[in-house]
Short mmCIF file of C-alpha atoms in Angstrom, two decimals:
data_model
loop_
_atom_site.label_atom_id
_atom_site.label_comp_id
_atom_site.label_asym_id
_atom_site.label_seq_id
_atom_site.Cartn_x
_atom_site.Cartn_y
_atom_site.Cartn_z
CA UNK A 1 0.00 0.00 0.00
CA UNK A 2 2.72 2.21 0.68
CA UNK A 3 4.55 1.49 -3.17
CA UNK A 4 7.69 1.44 -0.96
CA UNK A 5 8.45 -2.85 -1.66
CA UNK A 6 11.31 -1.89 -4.13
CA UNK A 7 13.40 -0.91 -1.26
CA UNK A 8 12.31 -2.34 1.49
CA UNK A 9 12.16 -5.23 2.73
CA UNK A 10 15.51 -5.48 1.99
CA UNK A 11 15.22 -9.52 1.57
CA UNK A 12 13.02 -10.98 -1.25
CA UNK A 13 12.55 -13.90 0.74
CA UNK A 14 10.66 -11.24 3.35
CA UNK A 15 8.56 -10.45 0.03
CA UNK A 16 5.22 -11.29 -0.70
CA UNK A 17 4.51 -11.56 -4.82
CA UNK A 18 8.22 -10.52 -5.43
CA UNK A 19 7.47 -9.66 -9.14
CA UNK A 20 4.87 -6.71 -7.52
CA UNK A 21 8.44 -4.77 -7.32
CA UNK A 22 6.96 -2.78 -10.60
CA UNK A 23 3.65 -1.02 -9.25
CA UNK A 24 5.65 0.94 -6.70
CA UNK A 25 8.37 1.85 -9.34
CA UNK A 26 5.93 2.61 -11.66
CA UNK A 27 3.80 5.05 -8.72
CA UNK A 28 7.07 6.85 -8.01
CA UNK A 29 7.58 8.05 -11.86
CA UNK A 30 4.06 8.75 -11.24
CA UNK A 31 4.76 11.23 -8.88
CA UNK A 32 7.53 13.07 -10.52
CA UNK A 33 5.43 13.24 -13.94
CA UNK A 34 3.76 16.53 -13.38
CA UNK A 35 6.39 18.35 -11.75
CA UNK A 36 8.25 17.48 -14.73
CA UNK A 37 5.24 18.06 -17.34
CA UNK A 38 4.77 21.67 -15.40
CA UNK A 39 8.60 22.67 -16.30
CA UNK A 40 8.38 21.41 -19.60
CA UNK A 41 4.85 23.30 -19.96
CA UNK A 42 5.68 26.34 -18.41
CA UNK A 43 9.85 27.07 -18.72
CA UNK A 44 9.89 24.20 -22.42
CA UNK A 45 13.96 24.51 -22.09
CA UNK A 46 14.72 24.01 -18.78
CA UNK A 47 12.05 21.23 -18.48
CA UNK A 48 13.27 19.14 -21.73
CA UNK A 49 17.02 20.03 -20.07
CA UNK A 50 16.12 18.79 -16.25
CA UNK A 51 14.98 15.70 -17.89
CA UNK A 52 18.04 15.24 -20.05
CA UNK A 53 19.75 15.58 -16.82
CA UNK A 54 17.92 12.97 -14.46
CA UNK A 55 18.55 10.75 -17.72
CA UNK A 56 22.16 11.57 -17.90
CA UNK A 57 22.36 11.17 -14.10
CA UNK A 58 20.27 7.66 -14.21
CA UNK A 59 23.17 6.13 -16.55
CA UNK A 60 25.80 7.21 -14.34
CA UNK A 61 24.30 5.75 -11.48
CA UNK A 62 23.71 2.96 -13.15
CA UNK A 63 27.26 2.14 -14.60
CA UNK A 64 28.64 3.07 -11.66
CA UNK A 65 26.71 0.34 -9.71
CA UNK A 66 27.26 -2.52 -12.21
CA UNK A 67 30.87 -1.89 -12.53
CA UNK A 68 31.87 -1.82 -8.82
CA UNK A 69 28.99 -4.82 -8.30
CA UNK A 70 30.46 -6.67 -11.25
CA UNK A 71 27.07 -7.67 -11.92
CA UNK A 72 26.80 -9.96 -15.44
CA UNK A 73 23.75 -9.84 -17.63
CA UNK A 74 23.98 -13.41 -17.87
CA UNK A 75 21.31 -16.00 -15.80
CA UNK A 76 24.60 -17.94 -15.53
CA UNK A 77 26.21 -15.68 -13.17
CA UNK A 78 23.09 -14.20 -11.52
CA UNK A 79 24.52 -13.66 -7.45
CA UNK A 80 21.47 -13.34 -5.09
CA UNK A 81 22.04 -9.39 -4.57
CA UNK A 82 21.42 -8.42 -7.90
CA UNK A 83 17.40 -7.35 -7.84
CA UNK A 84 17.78 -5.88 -4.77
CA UNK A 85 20.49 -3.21 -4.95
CA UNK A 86 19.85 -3.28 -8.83
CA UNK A 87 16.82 -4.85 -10.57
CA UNK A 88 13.52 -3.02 -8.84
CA UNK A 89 15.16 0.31 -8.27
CA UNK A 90 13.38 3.37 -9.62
CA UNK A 91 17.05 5.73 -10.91
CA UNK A 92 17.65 2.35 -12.97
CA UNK A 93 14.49 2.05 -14.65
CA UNK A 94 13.78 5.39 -15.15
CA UNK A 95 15.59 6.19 -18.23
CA UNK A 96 12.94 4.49 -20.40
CA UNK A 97 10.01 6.84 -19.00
CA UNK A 98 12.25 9.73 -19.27
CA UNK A 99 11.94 8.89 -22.84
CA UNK A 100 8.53 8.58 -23.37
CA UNK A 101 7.82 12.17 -21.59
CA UNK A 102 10.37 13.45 -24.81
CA UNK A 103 8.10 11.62 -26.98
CA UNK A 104 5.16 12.64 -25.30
CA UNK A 105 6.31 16.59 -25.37
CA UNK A 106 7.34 15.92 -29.71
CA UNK A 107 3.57 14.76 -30.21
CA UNK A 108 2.10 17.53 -28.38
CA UNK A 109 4.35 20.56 -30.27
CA UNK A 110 3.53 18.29 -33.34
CA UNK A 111 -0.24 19.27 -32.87
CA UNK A 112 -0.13 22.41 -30.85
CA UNK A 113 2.96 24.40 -32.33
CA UNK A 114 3.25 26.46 -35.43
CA UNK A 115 5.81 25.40 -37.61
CA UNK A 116 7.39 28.71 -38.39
CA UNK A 117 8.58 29.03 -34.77
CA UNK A 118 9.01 25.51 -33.36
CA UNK A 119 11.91 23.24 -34.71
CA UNK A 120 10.27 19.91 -33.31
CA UNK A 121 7.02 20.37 -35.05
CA UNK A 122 9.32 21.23 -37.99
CA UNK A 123 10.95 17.98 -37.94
CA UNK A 124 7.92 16.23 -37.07
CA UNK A 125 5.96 17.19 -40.22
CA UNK A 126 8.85 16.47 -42.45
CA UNK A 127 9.28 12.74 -40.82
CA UNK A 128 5.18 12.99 -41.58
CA UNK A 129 5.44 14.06 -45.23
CA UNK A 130 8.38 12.24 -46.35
CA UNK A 131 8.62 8.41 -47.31
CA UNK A 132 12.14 7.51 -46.92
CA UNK A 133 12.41 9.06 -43.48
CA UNK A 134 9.11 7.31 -42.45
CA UNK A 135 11.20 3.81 -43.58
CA UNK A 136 14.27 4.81 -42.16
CA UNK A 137 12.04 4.74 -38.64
CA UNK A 138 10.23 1.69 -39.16
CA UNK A 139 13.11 -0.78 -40.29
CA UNK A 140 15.94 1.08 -38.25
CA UNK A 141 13.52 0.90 -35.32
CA UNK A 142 12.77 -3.00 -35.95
CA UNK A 143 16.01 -3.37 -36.86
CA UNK A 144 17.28 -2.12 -33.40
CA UNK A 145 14.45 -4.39 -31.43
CA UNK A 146 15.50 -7.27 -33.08
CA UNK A 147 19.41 -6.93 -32.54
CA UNK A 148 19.08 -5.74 -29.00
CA UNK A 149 16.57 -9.22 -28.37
CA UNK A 150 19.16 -11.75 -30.10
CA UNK A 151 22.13 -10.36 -29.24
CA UNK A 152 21.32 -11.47 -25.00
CA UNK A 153 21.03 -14.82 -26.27
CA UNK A 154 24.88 -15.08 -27.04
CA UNK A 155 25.71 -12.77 -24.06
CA UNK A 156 23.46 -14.74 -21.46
CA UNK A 157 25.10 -18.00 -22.99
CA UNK A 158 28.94 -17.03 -22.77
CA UNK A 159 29.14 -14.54 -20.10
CA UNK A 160 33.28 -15.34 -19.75
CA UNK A 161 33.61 -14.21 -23.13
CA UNK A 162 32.95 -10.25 -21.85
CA UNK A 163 34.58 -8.15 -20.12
CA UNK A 164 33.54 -6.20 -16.40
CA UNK A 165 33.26 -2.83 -18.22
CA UNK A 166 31.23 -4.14 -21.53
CA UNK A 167 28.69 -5.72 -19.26
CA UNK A 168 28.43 -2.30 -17.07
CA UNK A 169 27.90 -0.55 -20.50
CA UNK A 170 25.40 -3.45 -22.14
CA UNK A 171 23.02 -3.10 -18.81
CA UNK A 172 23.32 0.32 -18.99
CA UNK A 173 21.61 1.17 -22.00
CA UNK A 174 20.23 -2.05 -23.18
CA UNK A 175 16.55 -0.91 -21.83
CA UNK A 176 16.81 2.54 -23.21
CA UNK A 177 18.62 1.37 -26.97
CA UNK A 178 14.88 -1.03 -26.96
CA UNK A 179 12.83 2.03 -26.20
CA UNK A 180 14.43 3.91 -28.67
CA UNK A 181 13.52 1.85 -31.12
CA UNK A 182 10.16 1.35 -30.40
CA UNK A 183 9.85 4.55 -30.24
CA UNK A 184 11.46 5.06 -33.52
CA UNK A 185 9.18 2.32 -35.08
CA UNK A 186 6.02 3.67 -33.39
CA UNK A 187 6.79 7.71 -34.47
CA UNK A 188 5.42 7.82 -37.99
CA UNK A 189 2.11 6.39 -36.86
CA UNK A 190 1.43 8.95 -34.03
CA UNK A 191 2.28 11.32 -36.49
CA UNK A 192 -1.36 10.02 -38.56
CA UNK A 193 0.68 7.91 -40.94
CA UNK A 194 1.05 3.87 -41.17
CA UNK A 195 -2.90 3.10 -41.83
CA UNK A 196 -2.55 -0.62 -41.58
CA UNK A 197 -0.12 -0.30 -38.31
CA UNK A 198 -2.82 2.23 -36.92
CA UNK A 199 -5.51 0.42 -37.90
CA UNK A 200 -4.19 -2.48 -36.00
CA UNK A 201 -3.17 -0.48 -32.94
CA UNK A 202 -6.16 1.02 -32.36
CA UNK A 203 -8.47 -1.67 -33.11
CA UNK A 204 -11.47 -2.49 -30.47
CA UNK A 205 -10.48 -5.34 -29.77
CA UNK A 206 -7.14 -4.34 -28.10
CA UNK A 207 -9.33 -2.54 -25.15
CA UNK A 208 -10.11 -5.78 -23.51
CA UNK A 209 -6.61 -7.16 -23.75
CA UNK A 210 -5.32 -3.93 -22.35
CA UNK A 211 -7.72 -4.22 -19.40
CA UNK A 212 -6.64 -8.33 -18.84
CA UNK A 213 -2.88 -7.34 -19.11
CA UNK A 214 -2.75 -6.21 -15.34
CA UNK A 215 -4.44 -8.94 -13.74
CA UNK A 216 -2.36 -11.15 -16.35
CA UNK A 217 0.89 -9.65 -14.58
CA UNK A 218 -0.03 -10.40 -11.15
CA UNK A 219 -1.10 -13.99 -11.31
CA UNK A 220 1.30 -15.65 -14.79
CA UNK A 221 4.11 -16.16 -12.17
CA UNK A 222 1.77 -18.03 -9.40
CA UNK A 223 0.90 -20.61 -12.41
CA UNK A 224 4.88 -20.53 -13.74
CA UNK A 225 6.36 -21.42 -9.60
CA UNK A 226 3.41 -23.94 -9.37
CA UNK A 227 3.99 -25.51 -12.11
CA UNK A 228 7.80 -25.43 -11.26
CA UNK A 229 7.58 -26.93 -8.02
CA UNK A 230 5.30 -29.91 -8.38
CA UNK A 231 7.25 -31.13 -11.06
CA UNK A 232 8.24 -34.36 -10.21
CA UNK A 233 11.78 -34.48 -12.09
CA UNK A 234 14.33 -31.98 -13.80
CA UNK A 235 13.33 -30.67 -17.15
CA UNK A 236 15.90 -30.26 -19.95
CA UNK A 237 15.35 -26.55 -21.03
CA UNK A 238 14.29 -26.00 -24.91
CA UNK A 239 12.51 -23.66 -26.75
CA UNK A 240 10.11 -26.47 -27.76
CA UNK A 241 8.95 -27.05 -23.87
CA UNK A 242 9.01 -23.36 -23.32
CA UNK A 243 6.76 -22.63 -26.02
CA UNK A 244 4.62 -25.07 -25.21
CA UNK A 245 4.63 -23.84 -21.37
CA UNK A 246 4.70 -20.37 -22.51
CA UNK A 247 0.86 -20.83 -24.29
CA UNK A 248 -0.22 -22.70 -21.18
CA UNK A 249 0.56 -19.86 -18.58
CA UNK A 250 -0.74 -17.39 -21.20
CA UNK A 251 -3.98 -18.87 -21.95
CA UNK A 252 -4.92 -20.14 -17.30
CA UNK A 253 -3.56 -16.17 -16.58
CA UNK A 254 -5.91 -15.08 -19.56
CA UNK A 255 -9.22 -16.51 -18.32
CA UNK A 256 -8.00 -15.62 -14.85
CA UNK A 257 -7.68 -12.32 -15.47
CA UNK A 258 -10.46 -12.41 -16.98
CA UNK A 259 -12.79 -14.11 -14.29
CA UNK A 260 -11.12 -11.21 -11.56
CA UNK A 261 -12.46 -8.11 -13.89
CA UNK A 262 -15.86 -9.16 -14.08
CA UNK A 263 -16.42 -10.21 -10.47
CA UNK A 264 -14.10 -7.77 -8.59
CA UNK A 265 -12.58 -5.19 -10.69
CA UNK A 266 -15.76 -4.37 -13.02
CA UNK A 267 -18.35 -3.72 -9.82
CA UNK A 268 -15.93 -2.51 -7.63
CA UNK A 269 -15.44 0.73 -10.46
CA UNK A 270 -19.04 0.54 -10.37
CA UNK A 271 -19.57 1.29 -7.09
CA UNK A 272 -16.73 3.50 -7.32
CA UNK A 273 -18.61 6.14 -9.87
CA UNK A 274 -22.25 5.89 -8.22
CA UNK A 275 -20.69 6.61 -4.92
CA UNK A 276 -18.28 9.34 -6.56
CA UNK A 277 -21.44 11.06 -8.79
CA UNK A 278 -23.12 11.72 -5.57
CA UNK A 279 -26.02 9.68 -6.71
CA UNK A 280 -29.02 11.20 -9.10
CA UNK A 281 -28.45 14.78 -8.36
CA UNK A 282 -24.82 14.18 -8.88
CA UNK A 283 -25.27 12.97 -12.25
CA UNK A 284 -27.69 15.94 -13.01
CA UNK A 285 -24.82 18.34 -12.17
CA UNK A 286 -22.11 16.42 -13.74
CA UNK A 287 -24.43 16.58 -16.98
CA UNK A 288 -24.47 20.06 -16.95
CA UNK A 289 -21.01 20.78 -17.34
CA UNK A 290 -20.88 18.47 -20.65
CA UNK A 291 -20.72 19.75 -24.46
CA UNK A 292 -21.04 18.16 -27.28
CA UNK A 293 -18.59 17.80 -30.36
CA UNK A 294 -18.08 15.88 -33.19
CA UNK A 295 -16.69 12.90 -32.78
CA UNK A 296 -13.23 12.34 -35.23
CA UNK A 297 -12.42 8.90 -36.05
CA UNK A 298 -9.91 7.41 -34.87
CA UNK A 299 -7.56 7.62 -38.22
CA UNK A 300 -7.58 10.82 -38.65
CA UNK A 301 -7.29 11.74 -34.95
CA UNK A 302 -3.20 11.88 -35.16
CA UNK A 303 -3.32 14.76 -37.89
CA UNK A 304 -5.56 17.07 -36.60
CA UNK A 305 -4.56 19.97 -33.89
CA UNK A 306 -7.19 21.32 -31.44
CA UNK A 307 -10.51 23.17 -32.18
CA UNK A 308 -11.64 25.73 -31.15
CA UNK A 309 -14.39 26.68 -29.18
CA UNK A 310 -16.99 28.98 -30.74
CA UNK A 311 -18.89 31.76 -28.85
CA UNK A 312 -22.35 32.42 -29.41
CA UNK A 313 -22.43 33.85 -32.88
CA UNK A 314 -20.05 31.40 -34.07
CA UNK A 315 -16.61 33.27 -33.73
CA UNK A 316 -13.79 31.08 -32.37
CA UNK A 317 -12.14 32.59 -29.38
CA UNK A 318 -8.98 33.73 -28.75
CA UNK A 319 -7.97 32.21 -25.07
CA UNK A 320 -5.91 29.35 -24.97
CA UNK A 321 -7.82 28.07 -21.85
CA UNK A 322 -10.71 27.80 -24.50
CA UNK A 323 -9.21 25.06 -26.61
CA UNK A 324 -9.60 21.26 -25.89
CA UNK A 325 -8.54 18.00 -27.75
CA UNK A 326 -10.47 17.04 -30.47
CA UNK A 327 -12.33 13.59 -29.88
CA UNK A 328 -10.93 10.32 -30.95
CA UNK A 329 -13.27 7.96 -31.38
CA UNK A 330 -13.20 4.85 -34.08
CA UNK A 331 -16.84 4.80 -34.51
CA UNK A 332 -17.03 7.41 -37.56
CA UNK A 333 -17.96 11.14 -37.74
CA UNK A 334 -21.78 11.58 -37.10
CA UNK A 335 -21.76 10.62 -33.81
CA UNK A 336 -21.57 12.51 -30.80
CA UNK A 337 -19.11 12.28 -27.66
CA UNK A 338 -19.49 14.41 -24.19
CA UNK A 339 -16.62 16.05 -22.69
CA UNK A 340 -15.87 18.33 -19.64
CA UNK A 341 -14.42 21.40 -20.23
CA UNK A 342 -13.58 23.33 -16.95
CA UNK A 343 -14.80 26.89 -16.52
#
């Protein structure tokens, strides 16, 4: 409850669902994101340049730990020390999240800026309008996925074969080279390009698989140490047994999951909204503070910038405070969508 289980206890055999060292990492970026959204909002340079910094100073940190630890990225030589002064710690993960707060900040000058002043929405419409550059981030950004993937295989396997100060630098940046290229692969289709790729990413049916992936986290290693421990003899490890294990904790975590969202999770956020609307009155006044606007679908979403709202006889107004987000929605255009807009 207190997101504090990355650092304490110090022992994971004190630790209760060991893997559940993520939710309080991920809460404490949580609670640096909007001082760092402010800067970058309010003072753009010396926001984008703090974060550079706690970047910068997450990589020192980091090689400075793995070279005086030793530590190997290798299974092989995994000592019994290594998630808990390195694994679940927040400065060593946080280099990846840095990153997607620069990518966040590139969409929203991308749709907000005007070109003639701001270099990044510049850039970003001529990665948009040209071909070759849209490639060059699609392949070099696979490209980078799949080297950094194959390339543990032969480092996990001959650890010997590499030196204290290559592993320091390969643990380093191995998480932020793989963000980098997803982000890199990913760039030209927040940018409204990449139909198919867009398409396919913002499909319906990847809402319910993005509401099962939580409750897939939490339980997949319960079935993986079951299954583990009531074996009755050694396994020889291959891909062809982990694949087959692999679909067998995927598919009991699946249904699971599942099974947990409709009888806790689901009624529980139920309860939560007709206790937090205050009941009918509630709702009355919540309606009241609702507009409606077009909905935009959900492909052309990416390209457009924000629209304005209109005063009485139709002019748009000046105020920034008036703007809001046009809708995205992958049901067409002749719907309509509510939205709050604060006074």
């Amino acid at each position: 409850m207190l997101f504090i289980n990355n650092f304490y206890p110090f022992s994971k055999d004190e630790q209760c669902l060991g893997w559940s060292w993520y939710l309080p990492v991920d809460m404490q970026f949580f609670l640096i994101l909007p001082l760092l959204v402010w800067m970058i909002y309010k003072f753009r340079k010396v926001g984008l340049l703090f974060t550079g910094f706690l970047m910068v100073a997450s990589f020192v940190v980091c090689f400075s730990i793995l070279y005086a630890e030793s530590y190997s990225p290798s299974y092989i030589r995994l000592r019994e020390d290594y998630y808990r002064v390195y694994y679940m710690k927040p400065y060593m993960r946080i280099a990846p999240f840095l990153q997607g707060i620069y990518l966040g900040f590139m969409i929203y000058a991308f749709r907000n800026d005007e070109a003639e002043y701001s270099i990044v929405k510049r850039f970003c419409d001529k990665i948009r309008d040209s071909w070759i550059l849209r490639q060059i981030c699609y392949w070099g950004g696979l490209a980078i996925i799949i080297v950094i993937t194959f390339t543990f295989y032969e480092v996990n396997r001959s650890p010997e074969d590499y030196s204290r100060a290559f592993n320091a630098i390969y643990m380093t940046f191995i998480r932020a080279c793989f963000i980098f290229g997803l982000i890199l692969f990913i760039f030209p289709i927040l940018l409204g390009r990449g139909k198919v790729l867009r398409n396919i990413m913002g499909h319906d049916w990847m809402t319910p698989i993005a509401r099962l992936s939580f409750g897939m986290y939490l339980v997949h290693p319960t079935y993986m140490l079951f299954e583990s421990f009531n074996r009755p003899r050694a396994t020889w490890a291959n891909h062809n047994n982990n694949i087959l294990m692999m679909f067998g904790w995927w598919s009991v975590s699946l249904l699971t999951s599942f099974l947990f969202t409709i009888l806790v999770e689901t009624p529980c956020a139920n309860l939560e909204k007709t206790f937090l609307m205050g009941g009918g009155g509630g709702k009355r006044k919540a309606k009241e503070k609702f507009i409606k606007v077009p909905v935009e679908s959900f492909e052309n979403s990416f390209s457009k910038g924000l629209v304005p709202k209109t005063e009485s006889d139709g002019s748009p107004t000046k105020s920034r405070d008036d703007y809001w987000s046009q809708s995205k929605n992958d049901h067409g255009t002749g719907d309509f969508k509510k939205f709050e807009v604060n006074s």
